[in-house]
Each structure stands twice: as C-alpha cells, then as structure tokens.
mmCIF file of C-alpha atoms in Angstrom:
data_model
loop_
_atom_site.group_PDB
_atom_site.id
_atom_site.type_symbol
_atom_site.label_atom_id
_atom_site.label_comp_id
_atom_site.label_asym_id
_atom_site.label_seq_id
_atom_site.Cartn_x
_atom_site.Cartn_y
_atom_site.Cartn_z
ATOM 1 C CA UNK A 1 -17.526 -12.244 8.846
ATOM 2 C CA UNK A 2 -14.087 -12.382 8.973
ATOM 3 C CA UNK A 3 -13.153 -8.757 9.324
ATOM 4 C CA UNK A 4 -15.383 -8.320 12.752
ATOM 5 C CA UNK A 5 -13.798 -11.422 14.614
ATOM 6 C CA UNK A 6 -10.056 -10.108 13.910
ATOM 7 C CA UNK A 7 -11.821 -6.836 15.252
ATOM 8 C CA UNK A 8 -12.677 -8.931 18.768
ATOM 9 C CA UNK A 9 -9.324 -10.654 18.356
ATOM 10 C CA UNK A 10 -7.210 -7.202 18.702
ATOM 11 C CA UNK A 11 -9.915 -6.046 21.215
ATOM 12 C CA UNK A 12 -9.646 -8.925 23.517
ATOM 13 C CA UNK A 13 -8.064 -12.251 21.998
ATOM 14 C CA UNK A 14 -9.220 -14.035 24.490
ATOM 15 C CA UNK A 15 -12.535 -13.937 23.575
ATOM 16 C CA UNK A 16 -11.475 -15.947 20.465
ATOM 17 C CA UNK A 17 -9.906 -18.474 22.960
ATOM 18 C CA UNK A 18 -12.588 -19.278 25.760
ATOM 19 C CA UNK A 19 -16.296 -18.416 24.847
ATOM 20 C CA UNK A 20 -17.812 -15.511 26.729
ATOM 21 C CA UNK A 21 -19.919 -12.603 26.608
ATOM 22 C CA UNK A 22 -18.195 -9.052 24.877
ATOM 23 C CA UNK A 23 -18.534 -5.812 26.727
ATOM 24 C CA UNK A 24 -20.346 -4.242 23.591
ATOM 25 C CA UNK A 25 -21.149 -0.386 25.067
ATOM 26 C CA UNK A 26 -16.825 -0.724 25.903
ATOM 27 C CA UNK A 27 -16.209 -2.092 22.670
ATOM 28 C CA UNK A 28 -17.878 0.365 20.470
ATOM 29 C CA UNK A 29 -16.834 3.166 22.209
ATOM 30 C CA UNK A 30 -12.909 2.296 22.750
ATOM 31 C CA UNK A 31 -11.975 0.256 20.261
ATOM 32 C CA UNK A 32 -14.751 1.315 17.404
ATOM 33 C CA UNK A 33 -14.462 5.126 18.668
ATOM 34 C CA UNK A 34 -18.240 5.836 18.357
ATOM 35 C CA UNK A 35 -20.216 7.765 21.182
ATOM 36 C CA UNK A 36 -23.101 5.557 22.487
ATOM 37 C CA UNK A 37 -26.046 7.618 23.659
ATOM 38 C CA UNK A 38 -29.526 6.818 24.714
ATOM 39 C CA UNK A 39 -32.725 8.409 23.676
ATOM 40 C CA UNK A 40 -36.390 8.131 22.955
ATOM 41 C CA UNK A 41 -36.279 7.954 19.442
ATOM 42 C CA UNK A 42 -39.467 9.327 17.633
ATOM 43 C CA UNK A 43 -40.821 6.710 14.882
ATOM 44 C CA UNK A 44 -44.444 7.655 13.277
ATOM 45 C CA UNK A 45 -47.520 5.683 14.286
ATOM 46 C CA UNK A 46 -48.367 2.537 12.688
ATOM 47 C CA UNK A 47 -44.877 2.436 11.947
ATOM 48 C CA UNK A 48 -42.412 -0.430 13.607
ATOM 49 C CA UNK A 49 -40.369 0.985 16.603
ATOM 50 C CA UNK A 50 -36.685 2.398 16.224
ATOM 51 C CA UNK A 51 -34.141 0.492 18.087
ATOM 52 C CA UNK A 52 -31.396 1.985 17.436
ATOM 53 C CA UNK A 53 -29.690 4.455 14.731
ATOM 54 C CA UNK A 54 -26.012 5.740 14.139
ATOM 55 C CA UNK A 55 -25.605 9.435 13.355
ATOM 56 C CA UNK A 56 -22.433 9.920 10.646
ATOM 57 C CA UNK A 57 -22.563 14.104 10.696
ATOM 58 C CA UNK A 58 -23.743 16.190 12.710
ATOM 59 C CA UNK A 59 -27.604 16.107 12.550
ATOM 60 C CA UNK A 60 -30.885 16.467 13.767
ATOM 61 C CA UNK A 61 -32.934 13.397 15.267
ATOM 62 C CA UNK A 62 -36.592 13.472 15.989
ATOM 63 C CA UNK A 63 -37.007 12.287 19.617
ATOM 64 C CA UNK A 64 -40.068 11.908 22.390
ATOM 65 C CA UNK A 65 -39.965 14.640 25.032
ATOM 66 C CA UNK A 66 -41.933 12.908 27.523
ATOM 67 C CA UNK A 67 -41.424 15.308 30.469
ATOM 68 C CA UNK A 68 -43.401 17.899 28.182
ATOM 69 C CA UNK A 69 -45.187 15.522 26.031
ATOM 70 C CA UNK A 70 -44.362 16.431 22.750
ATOM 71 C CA UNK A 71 -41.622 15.779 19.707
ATOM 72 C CA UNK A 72 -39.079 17.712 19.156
ATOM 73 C CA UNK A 73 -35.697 17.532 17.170
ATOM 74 C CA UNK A 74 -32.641 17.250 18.780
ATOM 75 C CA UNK A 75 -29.121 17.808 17.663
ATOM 76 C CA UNK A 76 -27.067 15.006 17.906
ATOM 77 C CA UNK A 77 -23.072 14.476 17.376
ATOM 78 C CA UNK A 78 -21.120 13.043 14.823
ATOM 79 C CA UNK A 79 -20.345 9.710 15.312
ATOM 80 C CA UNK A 80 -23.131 8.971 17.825
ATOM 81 C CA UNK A 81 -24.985 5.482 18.209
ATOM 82 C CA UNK A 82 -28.042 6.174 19.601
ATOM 83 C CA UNK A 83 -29.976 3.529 21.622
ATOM 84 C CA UNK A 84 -33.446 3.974 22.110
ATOM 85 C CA UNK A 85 -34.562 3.389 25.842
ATOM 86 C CA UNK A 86 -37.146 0.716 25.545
ATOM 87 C CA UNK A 87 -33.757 -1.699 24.219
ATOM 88 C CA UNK A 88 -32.711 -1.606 27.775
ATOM 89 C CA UNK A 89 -35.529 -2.845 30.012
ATOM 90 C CA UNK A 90 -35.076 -5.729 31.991
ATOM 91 C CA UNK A 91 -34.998 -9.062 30.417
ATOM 92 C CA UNK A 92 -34.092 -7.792 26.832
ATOM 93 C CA UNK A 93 -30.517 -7.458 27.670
ATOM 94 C CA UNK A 94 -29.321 -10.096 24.868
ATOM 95 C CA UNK A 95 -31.428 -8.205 22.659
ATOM 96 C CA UNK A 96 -29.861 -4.702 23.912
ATOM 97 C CA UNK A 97 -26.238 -6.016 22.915
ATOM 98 C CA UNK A 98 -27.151 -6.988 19.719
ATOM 99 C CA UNK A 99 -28.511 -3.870 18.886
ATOM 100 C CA UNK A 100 -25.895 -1.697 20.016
ATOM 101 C CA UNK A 101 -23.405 -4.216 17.798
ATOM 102 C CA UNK A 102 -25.796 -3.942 14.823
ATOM 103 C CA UNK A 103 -25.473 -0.432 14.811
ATOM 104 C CA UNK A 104 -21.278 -0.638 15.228
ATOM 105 C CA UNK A 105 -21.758 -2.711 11.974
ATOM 106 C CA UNK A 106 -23.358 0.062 10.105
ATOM 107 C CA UNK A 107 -20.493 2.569 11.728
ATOM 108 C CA UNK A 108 -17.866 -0.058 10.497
ATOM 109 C CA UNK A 109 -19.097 -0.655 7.763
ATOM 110 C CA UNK A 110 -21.537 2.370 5.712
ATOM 111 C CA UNK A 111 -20.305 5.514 6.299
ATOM 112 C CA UNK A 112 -19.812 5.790 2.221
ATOM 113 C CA UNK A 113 -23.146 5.537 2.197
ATOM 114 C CA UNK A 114 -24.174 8.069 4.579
ATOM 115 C CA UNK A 115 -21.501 9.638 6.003
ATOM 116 C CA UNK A 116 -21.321 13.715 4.220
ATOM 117 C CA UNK A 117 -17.852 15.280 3.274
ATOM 118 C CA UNK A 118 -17.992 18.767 3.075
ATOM 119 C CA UNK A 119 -18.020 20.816 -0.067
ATOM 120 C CA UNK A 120 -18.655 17.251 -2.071
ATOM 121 C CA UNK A 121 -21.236 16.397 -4.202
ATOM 122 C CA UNK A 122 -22.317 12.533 -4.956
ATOM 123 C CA UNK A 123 -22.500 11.848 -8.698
ATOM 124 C CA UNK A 124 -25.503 9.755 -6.873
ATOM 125 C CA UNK A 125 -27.559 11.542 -4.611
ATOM 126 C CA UNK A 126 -28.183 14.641 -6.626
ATOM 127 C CA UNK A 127 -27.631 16.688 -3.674
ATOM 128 C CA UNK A 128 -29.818 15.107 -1.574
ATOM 129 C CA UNK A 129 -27.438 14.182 1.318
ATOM 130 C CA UNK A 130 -27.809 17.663 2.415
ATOM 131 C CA UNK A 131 -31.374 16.816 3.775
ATOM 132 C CA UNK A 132 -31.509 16.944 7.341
ATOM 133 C CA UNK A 133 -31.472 13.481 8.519
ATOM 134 C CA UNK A 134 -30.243 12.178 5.535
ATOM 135 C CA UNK A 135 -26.633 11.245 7.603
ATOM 136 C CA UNK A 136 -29.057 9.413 9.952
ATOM 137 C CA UNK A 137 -29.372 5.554 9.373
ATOM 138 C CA UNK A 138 -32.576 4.574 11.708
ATOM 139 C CA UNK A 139 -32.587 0.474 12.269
ATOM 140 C CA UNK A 140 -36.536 -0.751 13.468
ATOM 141 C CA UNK A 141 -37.204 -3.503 15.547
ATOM 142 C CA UNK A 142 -39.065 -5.776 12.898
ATOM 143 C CA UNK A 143 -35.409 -5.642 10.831
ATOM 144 C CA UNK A 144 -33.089 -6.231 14.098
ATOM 145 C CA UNK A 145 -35.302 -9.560 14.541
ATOM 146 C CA UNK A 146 -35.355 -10.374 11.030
ATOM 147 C CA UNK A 147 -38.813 -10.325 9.605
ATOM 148 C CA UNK A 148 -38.997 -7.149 7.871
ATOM 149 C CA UNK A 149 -36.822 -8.605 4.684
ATOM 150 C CA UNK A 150 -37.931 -10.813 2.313
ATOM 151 C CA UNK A 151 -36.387 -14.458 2.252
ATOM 152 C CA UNK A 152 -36.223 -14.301 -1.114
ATOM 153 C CA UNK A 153 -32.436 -12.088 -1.584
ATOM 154 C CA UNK A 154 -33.260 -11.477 -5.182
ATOM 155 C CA UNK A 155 -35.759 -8.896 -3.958
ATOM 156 C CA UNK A 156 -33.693 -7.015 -1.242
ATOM 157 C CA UNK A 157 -33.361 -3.689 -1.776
ATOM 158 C CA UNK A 158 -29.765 -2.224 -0.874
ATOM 159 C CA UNK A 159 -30.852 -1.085 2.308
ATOM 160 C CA UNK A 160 -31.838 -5.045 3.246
ATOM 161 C CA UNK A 161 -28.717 -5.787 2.107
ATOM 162 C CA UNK A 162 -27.345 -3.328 4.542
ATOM 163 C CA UNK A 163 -29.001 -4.241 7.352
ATOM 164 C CA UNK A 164 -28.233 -7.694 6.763
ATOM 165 C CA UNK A 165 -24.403 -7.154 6.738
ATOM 166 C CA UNK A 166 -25.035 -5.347 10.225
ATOM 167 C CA UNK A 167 -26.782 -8.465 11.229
ATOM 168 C CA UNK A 168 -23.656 -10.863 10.198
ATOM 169 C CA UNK A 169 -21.226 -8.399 11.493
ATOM 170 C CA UNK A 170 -23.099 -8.050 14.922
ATOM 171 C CA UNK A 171 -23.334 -12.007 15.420
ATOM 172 C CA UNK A 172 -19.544 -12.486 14.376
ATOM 173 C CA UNK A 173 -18.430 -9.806 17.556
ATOM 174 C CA UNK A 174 -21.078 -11.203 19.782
ATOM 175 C CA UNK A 175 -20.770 -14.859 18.748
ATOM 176 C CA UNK A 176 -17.292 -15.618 17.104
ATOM 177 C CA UNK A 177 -16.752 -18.715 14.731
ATOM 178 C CA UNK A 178 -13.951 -19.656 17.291
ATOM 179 C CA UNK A 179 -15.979 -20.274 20.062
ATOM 180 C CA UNK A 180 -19.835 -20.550 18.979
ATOM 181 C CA UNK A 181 -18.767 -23.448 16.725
ATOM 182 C CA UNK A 182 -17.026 -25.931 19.453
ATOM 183 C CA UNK A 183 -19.163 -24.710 21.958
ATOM 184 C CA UNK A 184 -22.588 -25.728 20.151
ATOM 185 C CA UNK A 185 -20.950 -29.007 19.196
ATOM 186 C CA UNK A 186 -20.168 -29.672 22.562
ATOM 187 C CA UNK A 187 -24.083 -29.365 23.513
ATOM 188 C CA UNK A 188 -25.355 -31.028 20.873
ATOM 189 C CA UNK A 189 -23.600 -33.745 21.267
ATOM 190 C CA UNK A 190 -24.378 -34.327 24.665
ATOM 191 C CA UNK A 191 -27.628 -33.676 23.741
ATOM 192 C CA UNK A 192 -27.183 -37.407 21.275
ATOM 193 C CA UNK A 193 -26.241 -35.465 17.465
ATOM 194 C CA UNK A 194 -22.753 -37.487 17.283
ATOM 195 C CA UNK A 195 -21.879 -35.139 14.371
ATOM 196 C CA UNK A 196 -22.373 -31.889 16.776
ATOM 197 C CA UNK A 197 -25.631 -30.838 14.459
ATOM 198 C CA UNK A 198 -29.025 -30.318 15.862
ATOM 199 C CA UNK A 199 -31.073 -31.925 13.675
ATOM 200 C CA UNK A 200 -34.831 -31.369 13.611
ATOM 201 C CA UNK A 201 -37.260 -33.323 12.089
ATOM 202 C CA UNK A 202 -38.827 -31.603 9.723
ATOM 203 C CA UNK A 203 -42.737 -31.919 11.169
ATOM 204 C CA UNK A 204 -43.073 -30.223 14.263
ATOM 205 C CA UNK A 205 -42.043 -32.466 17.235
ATOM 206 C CA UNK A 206 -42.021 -30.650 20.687
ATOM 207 C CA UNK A 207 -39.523 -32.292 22.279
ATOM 208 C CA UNK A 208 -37.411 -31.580 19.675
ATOM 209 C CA UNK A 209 -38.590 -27.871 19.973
ATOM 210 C CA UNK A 210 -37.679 -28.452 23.467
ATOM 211 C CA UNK A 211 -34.068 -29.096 22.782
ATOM 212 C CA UNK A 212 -34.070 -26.473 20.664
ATOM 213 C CA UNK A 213 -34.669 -24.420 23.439
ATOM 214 C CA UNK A 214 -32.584 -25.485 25.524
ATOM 215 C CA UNK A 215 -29.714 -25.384 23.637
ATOM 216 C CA UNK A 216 -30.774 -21.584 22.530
ATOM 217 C CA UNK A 217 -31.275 -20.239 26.071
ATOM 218 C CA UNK A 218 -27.513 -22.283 26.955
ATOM 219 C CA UNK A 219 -25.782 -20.381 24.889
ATOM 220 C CA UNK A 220 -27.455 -16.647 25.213
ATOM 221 C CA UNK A 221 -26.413 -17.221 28.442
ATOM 222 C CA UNK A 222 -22.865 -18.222 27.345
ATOM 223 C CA UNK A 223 -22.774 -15.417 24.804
ATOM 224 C CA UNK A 224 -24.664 -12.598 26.355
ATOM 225 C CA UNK A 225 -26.828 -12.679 23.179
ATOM 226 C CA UNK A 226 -30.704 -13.366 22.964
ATOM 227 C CA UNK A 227 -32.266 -16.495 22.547
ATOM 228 C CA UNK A 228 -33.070 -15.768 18.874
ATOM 229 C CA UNK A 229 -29.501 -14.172 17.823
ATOM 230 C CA UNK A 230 -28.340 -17.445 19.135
ATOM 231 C CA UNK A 231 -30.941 -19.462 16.773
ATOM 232 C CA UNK A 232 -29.767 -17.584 13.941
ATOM 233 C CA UNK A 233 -26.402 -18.039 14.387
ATOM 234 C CA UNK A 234 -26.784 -21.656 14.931
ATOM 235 C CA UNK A 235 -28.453 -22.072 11.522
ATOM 236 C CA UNK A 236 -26.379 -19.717 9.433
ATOM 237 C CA UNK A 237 -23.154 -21.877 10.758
ATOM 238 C CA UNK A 238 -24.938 -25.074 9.808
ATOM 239 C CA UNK A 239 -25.596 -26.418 13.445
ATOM 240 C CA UNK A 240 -29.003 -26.362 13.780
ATOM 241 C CA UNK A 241 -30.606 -27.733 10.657
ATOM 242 C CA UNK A 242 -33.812 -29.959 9.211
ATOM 243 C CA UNK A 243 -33.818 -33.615 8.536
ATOM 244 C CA UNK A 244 -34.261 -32.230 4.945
ATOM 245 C CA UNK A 245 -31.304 -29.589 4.626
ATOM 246 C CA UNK A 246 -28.945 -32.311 6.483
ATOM 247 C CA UNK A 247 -29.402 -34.727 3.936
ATOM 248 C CA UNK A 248 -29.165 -32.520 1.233
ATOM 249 C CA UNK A 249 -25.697 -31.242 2.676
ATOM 250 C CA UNK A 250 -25.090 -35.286 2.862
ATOM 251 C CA UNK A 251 -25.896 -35.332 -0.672
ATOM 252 C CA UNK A 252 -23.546 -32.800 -1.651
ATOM 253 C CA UNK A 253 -21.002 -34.151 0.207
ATOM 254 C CA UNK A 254 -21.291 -37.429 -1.361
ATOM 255 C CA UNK A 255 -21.008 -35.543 -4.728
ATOM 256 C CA UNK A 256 -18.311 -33.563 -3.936
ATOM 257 C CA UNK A 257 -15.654 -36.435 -2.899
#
C-alpha cells in the first residue's frame, strides 16, 4: 500500500532506509492525530473477542467494569482508538502493534463510512447513523488474525473488504516494501533459496516448517511485528511461496517474455 509507506516515509524516512521496528502508539497519535486509549471492551458471549475499535464521533462504547462487576457504557471521544487490555499482555507485543496499526488504517482510511457530519443525512443509511454506536467500528480477534473472512473474495462482504484494507495498510507501516523485501531476501538466501524465495514443498516437510520458523520469528524481531503478520507479509510479497505457486509464477514468466 503505497499511500501508508509515504505515511512512514514523512514520519521517519529512515525507517524506509534501514529496517526496524515503528513506534506505533507515537505514530498514531502524532503524526495520524488519533487519541489511543485502553479499555475492557465488552463483546457478547460466544462471540470472538474485541481487539481493538476506533471511535469517529463522539459515542458510547459498551465496556467491562470489573472493579464492580458489571457492563456499563461509557462515553468515549472523537477520534479515539481504543485498545482493549488483553492486546497488551506479555508476549503478544507484535500482536499489540499490529492492532493498534490496524485500527490507524480504519482512521486513515473509513471515516466516510462511519464518521457522522452533523445536520447530514446519507442517501444510504436511511438515518441510521444516528444509532448509538453506529460511529463505532469494533475489529475482533478472529479478523485481526485472518480467519474470520472467507478465502474466496467474491464472497466478502464490504466490511471484509474493510478490514482487509486495514490489514494491508497495517503491514505496509509496520513492515515497509523498502525494507521487508531486501531484508527477507537476505535470510533466505542464506538460508540456500538463491532467488531470495522461501520455497516450500508443497507436502508437509518439518524441516522446512522449521525454516519457516525461523525466518518468521527473525524478522518479528526485526520488525516488532508477530510471527504471523510476518508470515503474511512474506506471502502476500511473493517470498514465501509453494513448490506449486513458484512454478506457476515461472510459468508466467516464461509466457510473459
């Protein structure tokens, strides 16, 4: 996403220079200009847990009161990410960053969608924006990581589609083009891929899992990111791919020239 890495290259062009790991609460908040605040965001049982949710107008936000054990609503700010407190325990710091970048995504990037102006009325929503909440965009677990959306894209609802452009845009500040690329080239290729692809065969072979590993937990700790942000982005840039899907971009090469 090209938009989001000239965003890190006016925030800190250095970052586009020599990899390393974004100060994401400082970057939302100072160059972004959205309030970061933390909460225990109320999600109903049997439901997947809320990581995370960006508040575009003043609003009201369901939360857990766990000093008097109860749920109650409480008014939040315009402009307000909120993080929900189980994002920051230790160990899930990667997956803390990425959230709080997801949500800058949906800031950047949706407040047509659910941001309210005053005294206006959407030829779309038939008035319904003036539900409380409705200026609330809530982002659970299952669709941070992934596996709440289809693979098939011709049955994404807009909302997928959303959440999937907060995905891209979150990767691109964590894990710029400029750096992820040369830097996973380097390791693969000491790891033997001459071409600077991981290359996986495509029936399961743990010590090829292994090196997946490896190379995922190298650059989290590179990028700040977790261990499966990292996988992602490795695959969506074409650096991490099947025996299969390399021979069919082979293929296409061939074709092509």
């Amino acid at each position: 996403m090209d938009f989001a890495e000239a965003q890190v290259g006016d925030y800190k062009p250095k970052l586009l220079k020599e990899p390393g790991k974004i100060k994401s609460l400082h970057f939302i908040e100072s160059y972004l200009g959205a309030n970061v605040d933390y909460m225990d965001i109320y999600y109903p049982e049997n439901t997947p847990q809320i990581a995370g949710a960006t508040v575009f107008n003043d609003d009201m936000v369901r939360v857990f009161d766990k000093e008097n054990l109860c749920i109650r609503k409480q008014r939040v700010p315009a402009n307000t990410i909120l993080i929900d407190n189980s994002t920051m325990q230790p160990g899930k710091e990667g997956f803390a960053q990425f959230t709080v970048l997801h949500e800058g995504g949906h800031f950047c990037m949706h407040p047509a969608v659910y941001r309210r102006c005053d005294g206006q009325l959407s030829l779309f929503d038939f008035g319904l924006q003036k539900e409380e909440g409705a200026s609330v965009v809530c982002c659970r677990m299952n669709a941070l990581e992934g596996v709440a959306r289809s693979r098939d894209y011709t049955k994404w609802t807009q909302e997928d589609y959303r959440e999937h452009q907060a995905d891209v845009y979150a990767a691109s500040v964590a894990m710029p083009r400029q750096t992820f690329v040369p830097t996973a080239m380097e390791l693969n290729r000491k790891a033997g891929f001459r071409d600077g692809i991981f290359v996986t065969p495509d029936e399961l072979d743990w010590d090829y899992e292994l090196g997946v590993t490896a190379l995922t937990e190298n650059l989290s700790n590179i990028f700040g990111v977790s261990k499966a942000a990292a996988n992602v982005q490795l695959k969506r840039l074409g650096l991490l791919m099947t025996e299969d899907e390399y021979l069919e971009q082979h293929r296409q090469f061939a074709v092509a020239f």
